mmCIF file of C-alpha atoms and ligand atoms in Angstrom:
data_model
loop_
_atom_site.group_PDB
_atom_site.id
_atom_site.type_symbol
_atom_site.label_atom_id
_atom_site.label_comp_id
_atom_site.label_asym_id
_atom_site.label_seq_id
_atom_site.Cartn_x
_atom_site.Cartn_y
_atom_site.Cartn_z
ATOM 1 C CA UNK A 1 209.675 33.883 97.437
ATOM 2 C CA UNK A 2 210.933 31.346 94.436
ATOM 3 C CA UNK A 3 212.838 28.581 95.943
ATOM 4 C CA UNK A 4 215.147 26.548 93.407
ATOM 5 C CA UNK A 5 217.213 23.801 93.389
ATOM 6 C CA UNK A 6 220.200 23.336 91.197
ATOM 7 C CA UNK A 7 222.915 20.916 91.019
ATOM 8 C CA UNK A 8 226.529 22.597 91.849
ATOM 9 C CA UNK A 9 230.037 21.066 90.858
ATOM 10 C CA UNK A 10 233.896 21.660 92.603
ATOM 11 C CA UNK A 11 235.215 20.992 90.107
ATOM 12 C CA UNK A 12 238.802 18.741 89.763
ATOM 13 C CA UNK A 13 241.337 21.948 90.376
ATOM 14 C CA UNK A 14 239.726 23.373 93.329
ATOM 15 C CA UNK A 15 239.877 20.732 95.682
ATOM 16 C CA UNK A 16 243.099 21.015 94.315
ATOM 17 C CA UNK A 17 243.534 24.079 95.310
ATOM 18 C CA UNK A 18 241.659 23.067 98.881
ATOM 19 C CA UNK A 19 239.697 25.617 99.280
ATOM 20 C CA UNK A 20 235.750 23.426 99.027
ATOM 21 C CA UNK A 21 235.096 24.530 102.297
ATOM 22 C CA UNK A 22 235.937 28.226 100.989
ATOM 23 C CA UNK A 23 233.746 27.566 98.810
ATOM 24 C CA UNK A 24 230.924 26.322 100.201
ATOM 25 C CA UNK A 25 231.064 29.434 103.032
ATOM 26 C CA UNK A 26 230.053 31.700 99.928
ATOM 27 C CA UNK A 27 226.969 29.720 98.834
ATOM 28 C CA UNK A 28 226.010 29.760 102.827
ATOM 29 C CA UNK A 29 226.687 33.526 103.104
ATOM 30 C CA UNK A 30 224.784 34.323 100.399
ATOM 31 C CA UNK A 31 221.870 32.382 101.116
ATOM 32 C CA UNK A 32 222.234 28.992 99.014
ATOM 33 C CA UNK A 33 222.087 25.976 100.464
ATOM 34 C CA UNK A 34 223.434 22.271 100.246
ATOM 35 C CA UNK A 35 220.214 19.773 100.792
ATOM 36 C CA UNK A 36 223.265 17.375 99.172
ATOM 37 C CA UNK A 37 226.114 16.695 98.696
ATOM 38 C CA UNK A 38 228.826 14.309 97.705
ATOM 39 C CA UNK A 39 232.237 13.630 96.657
ATOM 40 C CA UNK A 40 232.818 11.860 93.213
ATOM 41 C CA UNK A 41 235.270 10.670 91.213
ATOM 42 C CA UNK A 42 233.123 10.337 87.056
ATOM 43 C CA UNK A 43 234.240 8.123 84.809
ATOM 44 C CA UNK A 44 234.554 9.062 81.386
ATOM 45 C CA UNK A 45 230.841 8.048 80.739
ATOM 46 C CA UNK A 46 229.644 9.899 83.808
ATOM 47 C CA UNK A 47 231.373 12.719 81.980
ATOM 48 C CA UNK A 48 230.295 12.416 78.927
ATOM 49 C CA UNK A 49 226.774 12.044 79.409
ATOM 50 C CA UNK A 50 226.564 14.882 81.535
ATOM 51 C CA UNK A 51 228.506 17.497 79.610
ATOM 52 C CA UNK A 52 226.918 15.879 76.229
ATOM 53 C CA UNK A 53 225.018 18.949 75.062
ATOM 54 C CA UNK A 54 228.536 20.424 74.354
ATOM 55 C CA UNK A 55 229.573 17.370 72.751
ATOM 56 C CA UNK A 56 229.583 18.626 69.295
ATOM 57 C CA UNK A 57 232.506 21.283 70.407
ATOM 58 C CA UNK A 58 236.548 21.294 69.915
ATOM 59 C CA UNK A 59 236.731 22.039 73.931
ATOM 60 C CA UNK A 60 234.377 18.692 74.247
ATOM 61 C CA UNK A 61 237.485 15.531 75.183
ATOM 62 C CA UNK A 62 239.689 17.868 77.145
ATOM 63 C CA UNK A 63 236.375 19.034 79.307
ATOM 64 C CA UNK A 64 236.024 15.429 79.736
ATOM 65 C CA UNK A 65 239.228 14.636 80.464
ATOM 66 C CA UNK A 66 239.949 17.114 83.076
ATOM 67 C CA UNK A 67 236.633 16.771 84.322
ATOM 68 C CA UNK A 68 237.468 12.903 85.146
ATOM 69 C CA UNK A 69 240.802 13.982 86.515
ATOM 70 C CA UNK A 70 240.426 13.721 90.146
ATOM 71 C CA UNK A 71 237.026 13.899 92.197
ATOM 72 C CA UNK A 72 234.977 16.086 92.511
ATOM 73 C CA UNK A 73 231.990 17.924 95.118
ATOM 74 C CA UNK A 74 228.301 16.949 93.640
ATOM 75 C CA UNK A 75 225.879 20.229 95.321
ATOM 76 C CA UNK A 76 223.084 20.602 95.554
ATOM 77 C CA UNK A 77 222.073 24.404 96.263
ATOM 78 C CA UNK A 78 218.002 25.754 97.651
ATOM 79 C CA UNK A 79 217.321 29.282 97.562
ATOM 80 C CA UNK A 80 215.016 32.305 96.773
ATOM 81 C CA UNK A 81 216.611 32.130 92.779
ATOM 82 C CA UNK A 82 219.117 29.575 93.465
ATOM 83 C CA UNK A 83 219.903 28.951 89.505
ATOM 84 C CA UNK A 84 220.541 32.440 88.694
ATOM 85 C CA UNK A 85 222.232 33.326 92.051
ATOM 86 C CA UNK A 86 224.430 30.191 92.245
ATOM 87 C CA UNK A 87 225.782 31.736 88.543
ATOM 88 C CA UNK A 88 226.446 35.621 90.540
ATOM 89 C CA UNK A 89 228.483 33.941 93.021
ATOM 90 C CA UNK A 90 230.104 32.262 90.347
ATOM 91 C CA UNK A 91 231.271 34.169 87.618
ATOM 92 C CA UNK A 92 231.499 34.436 84.288
ATOM 93 C CA UNK A 93 232.088 30.987 82.724
ATOM 94 C CA UNK A 94 235.787 32.655 81.742
ATOM 95 C CA UNK A 95 237.402 33.839 84.368
ATOM 96 C CA UNK A 96 239.282 36.369 83.217
ATOM 97 C CA UNK A 97 236.089 38.145 82.081
ATOM 98 C CA UNK A 98 234.920 37.210 85.923
ATOM 99 C CA UNK A 99 233.466 40.071 88.390
ATOM 100 C CA UNK A 100 235.705 40.548 91.547
ATOM 101 C CA UNK A 101 234.367 38.376 94.368
ATOM 102 C CA UNK A 102 233.217 36.107 92.439
ATOM 103 C CA UNK A 103 233.917 32.343 92.900
ATOM 104 C CA UNK A 104 236.366 31.870 89.243
ATOM 105 C CA UNK A 105 237.844 34.947 89.832
ATOM 106 C CA UNK A 106 239.421 34.778 93.209
ATOM 107 C CA UNK A 107 240.010 30.531 92.260
ATOM 108 C CA UNK A 108 240.084 29.515 88.523
ATOM 109 C CA UNK A 109 243.303 29.580 86.619
ATOM 110 C CA UNK A 110 241.731 29.435 83.009
ATOM 111 C CA UNK A 111 238.469 27.673 80.778
ATOM 112 C CA UNK A 112 238.676 24.895 81.134
ATOM 113 C CA UNK A 113 240.113 24.989 85.180
ATOM 114 C CA UNK A 114 237.515 27.432 86.490
ATOM 115 C CA UNK A 115 236.693 26.092 89.169
ATOM 116 C CA UNK A 116 232.674 25.325 89.775
ATOM 117 C CA UNK A 117 229.811 24.110 87.742
ATOM 118 C CA UNK A 118 225.975 25.210 88.146
ATOM 119 C CA UNK A 119 222.694 24.382 86.161
ATOM 120 C CA UNK A 120 222.959 27.085 83.333
ATOM 121 C CA UNK A 121 218.054 27.336 84.016
ATOM 122 C CA UNK A 122 214.995 25.045 85.609
ATOM 123 C CA UNK A 123 215.200 23.103 82.934
ATOM 124 C CA UNK A 124 218.653 22.036 83.251
ATOM 125 C CA UNK A 125 218.738 22.868 86.358
ATOM 126 C CA UNK A 126 215.877 19.564 86.877
ATOM 127 C CA UNK A 127 217.740 17.185 84.604
ATOM 128 C CA UNK A 128 221.587 18.075 86.425
ATOM 129 C CA UNK A 129 220.144 17.496 89.452
ATOM 130 C CA UNK A 130 218.576 14.339 87.931
ATOM 131 C CA UNK A 131 221.532 13.230 86.675
ATOM 132 C CA UNK A 132 223.130 13.110 89.680
ATOM 133 C CA UNK A 133 220.812 12.619 92.742
ATOM 134 C CA UNK A 134 217.844 10.497 93.745
ATOM 135 C CA UNK A 135 215.290 12.434 95.277
ATOM 136 C CA UNK A 136 215.163 10.922 98.422
ATOM 137 C CA UNK A 137 219.000 12.012 99.035
ATOM 138 C CA UNK A 138 217.737 15.324 98.799
ATOM 139 C CA UNK A 139 217.625 17.177 102.244
ATOM 140 C CA UNK A 140 215.953 20.127 102.885
ATOM 141 C CA UNK A 141 216.145 22.033 106.786
ATOM 142 C CA UNK A 142 215.363 25.171 108.099
ATOM 143 C CA UNK A 143 217.622 27.876 109.107
ATOM 144 C CA UNK A 144 217.466 28.424 112.879
ATOM 145 C CA UNK A 145 219.667 31.304 114.529
HETATM 146 P P1 CMP B 1 231.083 25.236 82.511
HETATM 147 O O1 CMP B 1 229.802 25.872 83.142
HETATM 148 O O2 CMP B 1 231.054 23.110 83.676
HETATM 149 O O3 CMP B 1 230.217 24.238 81.072
HETATM 150 C C1 CMP B 1 231.026 24.324 79.813
HETATM 151 C C2 CMP B 1 232.180 24.247 80.263
HETATM 152 O O4 CMP B 1 233.386 23.633 79.235
HETATM 153 C C3 CMP B 1 232.616 25.506 81.292
HETATM 154 O O5 CMP B 1 232.411 25.690 82.079
HETATM 155 C C4 CMP B 1 234.341 25.213 80.853
HETATM 156 O O6 CMP B 1 234.519 24.799 81.481
HETATM 157 C C5 CMP B 1 234.435 24.387 79.552
HETATM 158 N N1 CMP B 1 234.684 25.225 78.468
HETATM 159 C C6 CMP B 1 236.553 24.444 78.080
HETATM 160 N N2 CMP B 1 236.594 25.502 77.245
HETATM 161 C C7 CMP B 1 235.734 25.882 76.674
HETATM 162 C C8 CMP B 1 235.804 27.383 76.143
HETATM 163 N N3 CMP B 1 236.652 27.191 74.815
HETATM 164 N N4 CMP B 1 234.165 28.028 75.961
HETATM 165 C C9 CMP B 1 233.530 27.782 77.135
HETATM 166 N N5 CMP B 1 233.459 26.719 78.176
HETATM 167 C C10 CMP B 1 234.945 26.542 78.104
#
């Protein structure tokens, strides 16, 4: 059983739609445990740095504008196969292509306002978690139920 950690962001549209709780419930129902949670309103510099890999893409400027348009929820999710599991729960980047029952299918508006972000691999997860959280801000715990 490989325990992994991944970075999850509930984007500004998720907060505006009032679905923070529903989204976190889905993670918990699927065995992903939040071990760090914080609200933040990203600065332009923070959003540009976070999405630096997309700097050359035509949607970069709009992406940064959207991600700084309101607060977000930053989370570290922990669980078995957490990186891929989170991606499965989120659904395809473009909600038009997302499978039924996924977060993006149920809550997202379009490819920009797609409600959630999740790390796409082990190296990215490590870098993205470190971008927003110190090690001392991660608080693992066990279920007793
Ligand atoms: P995310 O998983 O946060 O990673 C990069 C984001 O760029 C992506 O989700 C989308 O919300 C956003 N984006 C905006 N336009 C596009 C596009 N045309 N193709 C891919 N991603 C896009």
